[in-house]
Short mmCIF file of C-alpha atoms in Angstrom, two decimals:
data_model
loop_
_atom_site.label_atom_id
_atom_site.label_comp_id
_atom_site.label_asym_id
_atom_site.label_seq_id
_atom_site.Cartn_x
_atom_site.Cartn_y
_atom_site.Cartn_z
CA MET J 1 20.25 -35.06 91.89
CA ASP J 2 18.18 -37.65 93.77
CA ARG J 3 17.78 -35.23 96.68
CA LEU J 4 16.42 -32.46 94.46
CA PHE J 5 13.63 -34.52 92.92
CA PRO J 6 11.54 -35.04 96.12
CA ALA J 7 11.90 -31.37 96.96
CA ALA J 8 10.61 -30.37 93.56
CA CYS J 9 7.63 -32.66 93.89
CA LEU J 10 6.79 -31.22 97.29
CA PHE J 11 7.00 -27.68 95.94
CA ALA J 12 4.68 -28.55 93.04
CA ALA J 13 2.16 -30.11 95.40
CA LEU J 14 2.13 -26.99 97.56
CA LEU J 15 1.51 -24.82 94.53
CA THR J 16 -1.38 -27.01 93.41
CA GLY J 17 -2.98 -26.89 96.85
CA CYS J 18 -2.74 -23.13 96.97
CA ALA J 19 -4.34 -22.84 93.56
CA GLN J 20 -7.26 -25.03 94.59
CA HIS J 21 -8.00 -22.92 97.68
CA THR J 22 -7.80 -19.55 95.88
CA PRO J 23 -11.39 -18.09 95.98
CA LYS J 24 -13.05 -17.51 92.60
CA GLN J 25 -14.03 -13.86 92.06
CA ALA J 26 -17.77 -13.29 91.41
CA ALA J 27 -18.80 -11.58 88.13
CA PRO J 28 -19.74 -7.94 88.61
CA PRO J 29 -23.48 -7.10 88.39
CA LEU J 30 -24.76 -6.31 84.91
CA ARG J 31 -26.24 -2.93 84.12
CA VAL J 32 -29.68 -3.39 82.62
CA GLY J 33 -32.41 -1.02 81.51
CA VAL J 34 -35.65 -1.38 83.42
CA ALA J 35 -39.18 -0.02 83.19
CA GLU J 36 -42.06 -0.17 85.61
CA ALA J 37 -45.26 -2.00 84.74
CA ALA J 38 -48.07 0.54 84.69
CA VAL J 39 -51.86 0.44 84.46
CA ASP J 40 -53.46 2.35 81.61
CA SER J 41 -56.94 2.58 80.12
CA VAL J 42 -56.45 0.63 76.91
CA PRO J 43 -59.09 0.05 74.24
CA ASN J 44 -59.58 -3.50 73.00
CA ARG J 45 -58.24 -2.83 69.52
CA MET J 46 -58.99 -5.51 66.92
CA SER J 47 -58.35 -5.88 63.19
CA PHE J 48 -60.71 -7.52 60.68
CA ILE J 49 -60.25 -8.49 57.04
CA GLY J 50 -63.09 -8.05 54.56
CA TYR J 51 -64.29 -6.58 51.31
CA LEU J 52 -66.31 -3.48 50.56
CA ALA J 53 -69.85 -3.93 49.29
CA SER J 54 -72.50 -1.54 48.08
CA ASN J 55 -75.07 -0.38 50.59
CA PHE J 56 -77.87 -1.80 48.42
CA ASP J 57 -78.45 -2.90 44.83
CA ALA J 58 -81.41 -1.99 42.64
CA VAL J 59 -82.29 -4.76 40.19
CA ILE J 60 -83.53 -3.53 36.80
CA GLN J 61 -86.29 -5.88 35.63
CA PRO J 62 -88.63 -5.23 32.69
CA ARG J 63 -92.30 -5.45 33.65
CA VAL J 64 -93.54 -6.06 30.12
CA ASN J 65 -92.44 -8.32 27.31
CA GLY J 66 -91.09 -6.90 24.09
CA TYR J 67 -88.07 -6.41 21.88
CA LEU J 68 -85.24 -4.29 23.29
CA SER J 69 -84.93 -1.26 21.05
CA SER J 70 -82.14 0.77 22.75
CA LYS J 71 -79.55 0.80 25.54
CA GLN J 72 -78.75 4.27 26.88
CA TYR J 73 -75.75 3.88 29.24
CA GLY J 74 -72.10 2.79 29.41
CA ASN J 75 -71.23 -0.39 31.26
CA GLY J 76 -69.73 0.21 34.70
CA MET J 77 -70.42 3.94 34.59
CA PRO J 78 -72.22 6.15 37.14
CA VAL J 79 -75.92 6.77 36.50
CA ARG J 80 -78.36 9.15 38.16
CA ARG J 81 -81.84 8.60 39.48
CA GLY J 82 -84.41 8.90 36.68
CA GLN J 83 -81.83 8.42 33.93
CA LEU J 84 -83.14 6.42 30.93
CA LEU J 85 -81.39 3.04 30.70
CA PHE J 86 -83.40 0.90 28.21
CA THR J 87 -86.34 1.20 25.87
CA ILE J 88 -88.57 -1.63 24.72
CA ASP J 89 -90.38 -1.41 21.38
CA PRO J 90 -93.77 0.13 22.34
CA ASP J 91 -95.67 -0.55 19.07
CA GLN J 92 -97.45 -3.71 20.21
CA LEU J 93 -98.33 -2.18 23.57
CA SER J 94 -99.49 1.03 21.90
CA THR J 95 -101.86 -1.02 19.77
CA SER J 96 -103.23 -2.63 22.92
CA MET J 97 -103.71 0.83 24.43
CA LEU J 98 -105.65 2.03 21.38
CA ALA J 99 -107.87 -1.05 21.59
CA ALA J 100 -108.50 -0.33 25.28
CA GLU J 101 -109.48 3.23 24.41
CA ALA J 102 -111.97 1.94 21.84
CA GLU J 103 -113.44 -0.53 24.32
CA LEU J 104 -113.89 2.28 26.82
CA GLU J 105 -115.77 4.44 24.30
CA SER J 106 -118.02 1.50 23.43
CA ALA J 107 -118.70 0.80 27.12
CA ARG J 108 -119.56 4.43 27.74
CA ALA J 109 -122.01 4.44 24.82
CA GLN J 110 -123.71 1.30 26.09
CA ALA J 111 -123.87 2.79 29.58
CA LEU J 112 -125.50 5.94 28.17
CA GLU J 113 -128.13 3.89 26.35
CA ALA J 114 -128.82 1.80 29.46
CA ARG J 115 -129.21 4.97 31.53
CA ASN J 116 -131.67 6.49 29.06
CA ASN J 117 -133.74 3.28 29.03
CA TYR J 118 -133.81 3.32 32.83
CA ASP J 119 -134.85 6.99 32.93
CA ARG J 120 -137.75 6.31 30.53
CA ALA J 121 -138.84 3.21 32.44
CA VAL J 122 -139.12 4.88 35.84
CA PRO J 123 -142.19 7.11 35.07
CA LEU J 124 -143.86 4.23 33.16
CA ALA J 125 -143.50 2.00 36.21
CA ARG J 126 -145.13 4.67 38.37
CA ILE J 127 -148.32 4.54 36.28
CA ASP J 128 -148.14 0.76 35.99
CA ALA J 129 -147.46 0.96 32.25
CA ILE J 130 -144.69 -1.58 32.73
CA SER J 131 -144.27 -4.22 35.36
CA GLN J 132 -141.87 -4.02 38.26
CA SER J 133 -139.80 -6.86 36.80
CA GLN J 134 -139.25 -4.90 33.60
CA LEU J 135 -138.07 -1.92 35.65
CA ASP J 136 -135.69 -4.19 37.49
CA GLN J 137 -134.24 -5.39 34.17
CA TYR J 138 -133.63 -1.82 33.01
CA THR J 139 -132.00 -1.05 36.36
CA ALA J 140 -129.72 -4.10 36.12
CA GLN J 141 -128.71 -3.25 32.53
CA TRP J 142 -127.80 0.27 33.59
CA LYS J 143 -125.69 -0.92 36.57
CA ALA J 144 -123.96 -3.56 34.42
CA ALA J 145 -123.14 -0.96 31.77
CA GLU J 146 -121.62 1.34 34.39
CA ALA J 147 -119.51 -1.57 35.69
CA SER J 148 -118.34 -2.25 32.15
CA VAL J 149 -117.23 1.38 31.89
CA ARG J 150 -115.18 1.08 35.08
CA SER J 151 -113.62 -2.15 33.83
CA ALA J 152 -112.75 -0.54 30.50
CA GLU J 153 -111.23 2.44 32.29
CA GLN J 154 -109.03 0.12 34.35
CA SER J 155 -107.97 -1.77 31.23
CA LEU J 156 -106.98 1.51 29.62
CA ARG J 157 -104.95 2.53 32.69
CA ASN J 158 -103.14 -0.81 32.58
CA ALA J 159 -102.46 -0.42 28.87
CA ARG J 160 -101.07 3.09 29.42
CA MET J 161 -98.84 1.83 32.30
CA ASN J 162 -97.54 -0.95 30.09
CA VAL J 163 -96.60 1.58 27.46
CA GLY J 164 -94.83 3.58 30.18
CA TYR J 165 -92.96 0.45 31.26
CA THR J 166 -91.27 0.34 27.87
CA GLU J 167 -88.88 2.98 29.28
CA LEU J 168 -86.67 1.63 32.07
CA ARG J 169 -85.06 4.30 34.23
CA SER J 170 -82.63 4.12 37.14
CA PRO J 171 -84.39 4.24 40.52
CA ILE J 172 -81.24 5.40 42.37
CA ASP J 173 -77.87 7.06 41.91
CA GLY J 174 -75.09 4.50 41.57
CA ILE J 175 -72.83 2.42 39.37
CA ILE J 176 -74.50 0.25 36.73
CA GLU J 177 -73.36 -3.20 35.68
CA HIS J 178 -73.19 -4.51 32.14
CA THR J 179 -76.14 -6.37 30.60
CA ALA J 180 -76.15 -9.61 28.65
CA ALA J 181 -79.11 -8.43 26.55
CA HIS J 182 -78.54 -6.75 23.21
CA VAL J 183 -80.75 -4.55 21.06
CA GLY J 184 -83.27 -6.80 19.31
CA ASP J 185 -83.45 -9.42 22.08
CA TYR J 186 -86.88 -10.38 23.40
CA VAL J 187 -86.91 -9.40 27.07
CA GLY J 188 -89.34 -9.43 29.96
CA PRO J 189 -90.92 -11.79 32.50
CA GLY J 190 -90.56 -15.47 31.55
CA THR J 191 -87.70 -14.86 29.13
CA GLN J 192 -83.96 -15.45 29.55
CA PHE J 193 -83.64 -11.68 30.08
CA SER J 194 -86.04 -11.28 32.98
CA VAL J 195 -83.27 -9.25 34.70
CA LEU J 196 -81.35 -6.74 32.60
CA THR J 197 -78.81 -5.23 34.99
CA THR J 198 -78.16 -3.93 38.52
CA VAL J 199 -77.47 -0.43 39.82
CA SER J 200 -75.32 -0.40 42.98
CA ASN J 201 -75.48 2.47 45.44
CA ILE J 202 -71.97 3.67 46.34
CA ASP J 203 -72.73 6.74 48.46
CA THR J 204 -72.11 4.43 51.42
CA LEU J 205 -70.22 1.13 51.37
CA THR J 206 -70.39 -1.65 53.94
CA VAL J 207 -67.95 -4.20 55.36
CA ASP J 208 -68.78 -7.38 57.25
CA VAL J 209 -66.84 -7.52 60.54
CA ALA J 210 -66.62 -11.09 61.89
CA ILE J 211 -66.02 -11.15 65.66
CA PRO J 212 -65.22 -14.55 67.25
CA MET J 213 -67.91 -15.41 69.76
CA SER J 214 -65.31 -16.00 72.50
CA GLN J 215 -64.08 -12.41 72.15
CA TYR J 216 -67.58 -11.02 71.68
CA LEU J 217 -68.74 -12.55 74.97
CA ARG J 218 -65.58 -11.26 76.62
CA TYR J 219 -65.97 -7.68 75.46
CA ALA J 220 -69.75 -7.33 75.05
CA GLY J 221 -70.24 -6.56 78.74
CA ASP J 222 -73.81 -6.56 80.07
CA ARG J 223 -75.63 -6.29 76.74
CA THR J 224 -79.17 -7.58 76.97
CA SER J 225 -79.54 -8.49 73.27
CA ILE J 226 -77.04 -10.12 70.96
CA TYR J 227 -78.89 -8.57 68.01
CA ASP J 228 -78.49 -4.95 69.12
CA ASN J 229 -74.80 -4.09 69.18
CA GLU J 230 -75.01 -0.32 68.87
CA GLY J 231 -71.94 1.08 70.63
CA LEU J 232 -70.02 -2.21 70.65
CA LEU J 233 -67.53 -0.85 68.09
CA SER J 234 -65.91 2.56 68.34
CA ASP J 235 -63.20 4.46 66.47
CA ILE J 236 -63.85 2.35 63.35
CA ARG J 237 -61.13 2.90 60.75
CA LEU J 238 -60.58 1.54 57.24
CA VAL J 239 -57.10 0.58 55.98
CA LEU J 240 -56.82 0.09 52.22
CA ALA J 241 -54.78 -2.50 50.34
CA ASP J 242 -51.77 -0.18 49.96
CA GLY J 243 -51.64 0.46 53.71
CA SER J 244 -53.13 3.95 53.52
CA ARG J 245 -55.84 4.94 55.98
CA TYR J 246 -59.23 6.10 54.68
CA PRO J 247 -59.90 9.57 56.11
CA LEU J 248 -63.55 9.03 57.06
CA GLY J 249 -64.53 6.87 60.03
CA GLY J 250 -67.10 4.10 59.95
CA ILE J 251 -70.36 3.64 61.85
CA TYR J 252 -72.29 0.60 63.04
CA ASP J 253 -75.18 -0.47 60.77
CA TYR J 254 -76.67 -3.73 62.05
CA THR J 255 -75.86 -7.28 63.19
CA ARG J 256 -76.58 -10.22 60.91
CA LYS J 257 -79.11 -12.64 62.36
CA ASP J 258 -77.03 -15.85 62.27
CA VAL J 259 -73.79 -16.89 63.95
CA SER J 260 -71.57 -18.73 61.46
CA SER J 261 -71.72 -22.47 62.20
CA THR J 262 -68.34 -23.03 60.52
CA THR J 263 -66.27 -20.22 62.02
CA GLY J 264 -68.23 -19.44 65.19
CA THR J 265 -68.25 -15.71 64.51
CA LEU J 266 -70.82 -12.98 64.95
CA VAL J 267 -71.00 -10.72 61.90
CA VAL J 268 -71.47 -7.00 62.45
CA VAL J 269 -72.00 -4.74 59.42
CA VAL J 270 -70.30 -1.34 59.47
CA MET J 271 -70.72 1.49 56.96
CA PHE J 272 -68.22 3.96 55.49
CA PRO J 273 -69.35 7.17 53.76
CA ASN J 274 -68.10 7.48 50.17
CA PRO J 275 -69.00 11.03 49.09
CA ASP J 276 -66.11 11.35 46.62
CA GLU J 277 -66.66 7.83 45.20
CA THR J 278 -63.05 6.88 45.95
CA LEU J 279 -64.11 3.47 47.28
CA LYS J 280 -65.38 0.69 45.04
CA PRO J 281 -67.49 -2.39 45.83
CA GLY J 282 -65.38 -5.56 46.00
CA GLN J 283 -62.29 -3.66 47.13
CA PHE J 284 -60.10 -5.33 49.78
CA ALA J 285 -60.28 -3.65 53.17
CA ARG J 286 -58.90 -4.06 56.67
CA VAL J 287 -61.10 -2.66 59.39
CA GLU J 288 -59.63 -1.63 62.74
CA ALA J 289 -61.94 -0.91 65.64
CA SER J 290 -62.08 -0.73 69.42
CA VAL J 291 -64.37 -3.51 70.69
CA GLY J 292 -66.25 -3.12 73.94
CA PRO J 293 -65.61 -0.60 76.71
CA VAL J 294 -62.16 0.76 77.54
CA ARG J 295 -60.76 -1.01 80.62
CA PRO J 296 -57.58 -0.73 82.73
CA ARG J 297 -54.74 -3.04 81.61
CA VAL J 298 -51.20 -3.70 82.86
CA VAL J 299 -48.80 -2.44 80.18
CA VAL J 300 -45.03 -2.70 79.66
CA PRO J 301 -42.76 -1.61 76.78
CA GLN J 302 -42.82 -4.11 73.93
CA GLN J 303 -39.04 -4.72 74.18
CA ALA J 304 -39.53 -6.16 77.66
CA VAL J 305 -41.46 -9.17 76.32
CA SER J 306 -39.61 -12.10 74.73
CA GLN J 307 -41.50 -14.65 72.66
CA THR J 308 -40.30 -18.14 71.76
CA GLN J 309 -42.87 -20.12 69.82
CA ASP J 310 -46.02 -19.85 71.99
CA ILE J 311 -44.22 -18.83 75.20
CA ALA J 312 -43.98 -15.19 76.29
CA SER J 313 -41.76 -14.13 79.18
CA VAL J 314 -40.19 -11.17 80.97
CA TRP J 315 -37.28 -10.65 83.36
CA VAL J 316 -38.55 -9.19 86.64
CA VAL J 317 -36.19 -7.17 88.88
CA GLU J 318 -36.88 -7.80 92.56
CA ALA J 319 -36.30 -5.35 95.42
CA ASP J 320 -32.86 -6.87 96.14
CA SER J 321 -31.76 -6.18 92.52
CA THR J 322 -31.92 -9.83 91.46
CA VAL J 323 -33.69 -10.85 88.28
CA HIS J 324 -36.07 -13.73 87.81
CA TYR J 325 -37.48 -15.27 84.66
CA ARG J 326 -41.29 -15.20 84.53
CA ARG J 327 -43.79 -16.44 81.97
CA VAL J 328 -46.67 -14.06 81.17
CA THR J 329 -49.81 -14.03 79.08
CA PRO J 330 -49.64 -11.08 76.69
CA GLY J 331 -52.71 -9.37 75.27
CA ASP J 332 -52.94 -6.70 72.59
CA THR J 333 -50.28 -4.19 71.64
CA TYR J 334 -51.07 -0.55 72.31
CA GLY J 335 -48.70 1.85 70.57
CA ALA J 336 -45.20 1.03 71.89
CA MET J 337 -46.65 -0.86 74.85
CA TRP J 338 -47.79 -4.45 75.32
CA CYS J 339 -50.76 -5.36 77.48
CA ILE J 340 -50.09 -8.18 79.95
CA ASP J 341 -53.23 -10.12 80.84
CA GLU J 342 -51.63 -12.47 83.38
CA GLY J 343 -48.33 -12.86 85.20
CA LEU J 344 -47.41 -9.27 86.05
CA ASP J 345 -48.67 -6.71 88.53
CA ARG J 346 -48.65 -2.96 88.55
CA GLY J 347 -45.41 -1.44 89.88
CA GLU J 348 -43.16 -4.43 89.16
CA ARG J 349 -39.94 -3.63 87.31
CA VAL J 350 -39.07 -5.47 84.09
CA VAL J 351 -35.85 -5.51 82.08
CA VAL J 352 -36.12 -3.70 78.74
CA ALA J 353 -32.43 -3.75 77.68
CA GLY J 354 -29.62 -6.26 78.30
CA GLN J 355 -31.68 -9.46 78.63
CA GLN J 356 -29.22 -11.52 76.56
CA LYS J 357 -26.68 -12.11 79.38
CA LEU J 358 -29.14 -12.65 82.22
CA HIS J 359 -29.76 -15.83 84.17
CA ASP J 360 -32.26 -16.53 86.90
CA GLY J 361 -31.18 -15.06 90.24
CA ALA J 362 -28.43 -12.85 88.78
CA LYS J 363 -27.56 -9.55 90.44
CA VAL J 364 -28.08 -6.47 88.29
CA ILE J 365 -27.75 -2.72 88.45
CA PRO J 366 -31.12 -1.41 87.22
CA GLU J 367 -31.14 1.77 85.19
CA ASN J 368 -33.97 3.74 83.71
CA PRO J 369 -33.02 4.33 80.04
CA THR J 370 -35.41 7.25 79.74
CA ALA J 371 -34.03 9.00 82.81
CA ARG J 372 -30.46 8.33 81.64
CA ARG J 373 -31.15 9.82 78.23
CA THR J 374 -32.74 12.83 79.93
CA GLU J 375 -29.65 13.33 82.10
CA GLN J 376 -27.36 13.02 79.08
CA ALA J 377 -29.44 15.53 77.16
CA ALA J 378 -29.36 17.95 80.11
CA ALA J 379 -25.57 17.56 80.41
CA ALA J 380 -25.12 18.20 76.70
CA GLU J 381 -27.31 21.30 76.97
CA GLN J 382 -25.23 22.63 79.89
CA ALA J 383 -22.02 21.98 77.96
CA GLY J 384 -23.42 23.86 74.96
CA LYS J 385 -24.28 26.85 77.18
CA ARG J 386 -20.76 26.94 78.59
CA LEU J 387 -19.28 26.94 75.11
CA GLU J 388 -21.55 29.82 74.13
CA LYS J 389 -20.36 31.86 77.10
CA ARG J 390 -16.76 31.34 76.03
#
């Protein structure tokens, strides 16, 4: 028994030594899907949040004072140009017009008398029957009477206009707001109802597009004036609150004169036609537009880019079929692709499927998923043809 124990120990030691020197088998290379980074002409697509506003508003203000006698429209309803909106009691103004007419007739009569006196004085002055100073007096009276006639005529025109101002009509087509004034209220300049309502044009609606100055300077190119941004935006589209896309495209209108001191943005106003009146002022809107000229960008499929917090990365397949982790600076998305601003060059291969089991320096077997699917589809088509022949 004592002889067997050392032999057993020696045998166990030999087994342990053999196990330690047995080479560990390397893991087989992983099959991964890859895609090649390409260069494409990609627009600088941006999205902006805003609200629709009317193209312009016409303020309805009474020009004369008086008591409101009627209101001829429904609050919030469409009105047409020339449509009667309000009437102001014209009685007091009509009385003023009649008085102006009487003053004009009196001035004309006085002017006629002064003219006759002048006509009689002229031949008397020629024969020295009256002095030159008397003739001058007759001449002055005649000229003053004629001036009084012109003044009375102007007073009558003003009185007639004031009577016409008792009818307030819409200057434009649009949607009218409600009014705080009621029939019987005293309205006009200097009263609490100096403004009665507003008519908003809705044939065309506008949206303020706020572009950060950093991006504006990046995409503006060689523009000579920051106030003239015609052509800066293209393919302007409106997305409504429910996610639907408005069928009509927008156009550039103008650039507001100030850069916001709080947000550091340049505000560009764009317009959207509204012929069917389906859009309403105050409505939420998201505007999508291409900013600046189209330029070449490095693009890869979106599934190739991994994002963790603020870090974006890709797995790059080298020529020797090893993969390496690389941080990149992503830009905008473009369809199913992602623009890479920094960290990747054209022609480099990136992993698009199977990233979960990778580690830096691992060997892989790169496969093109698109080509593989094409081969599988072709094989299935051939198999279907053979079955048809049978």
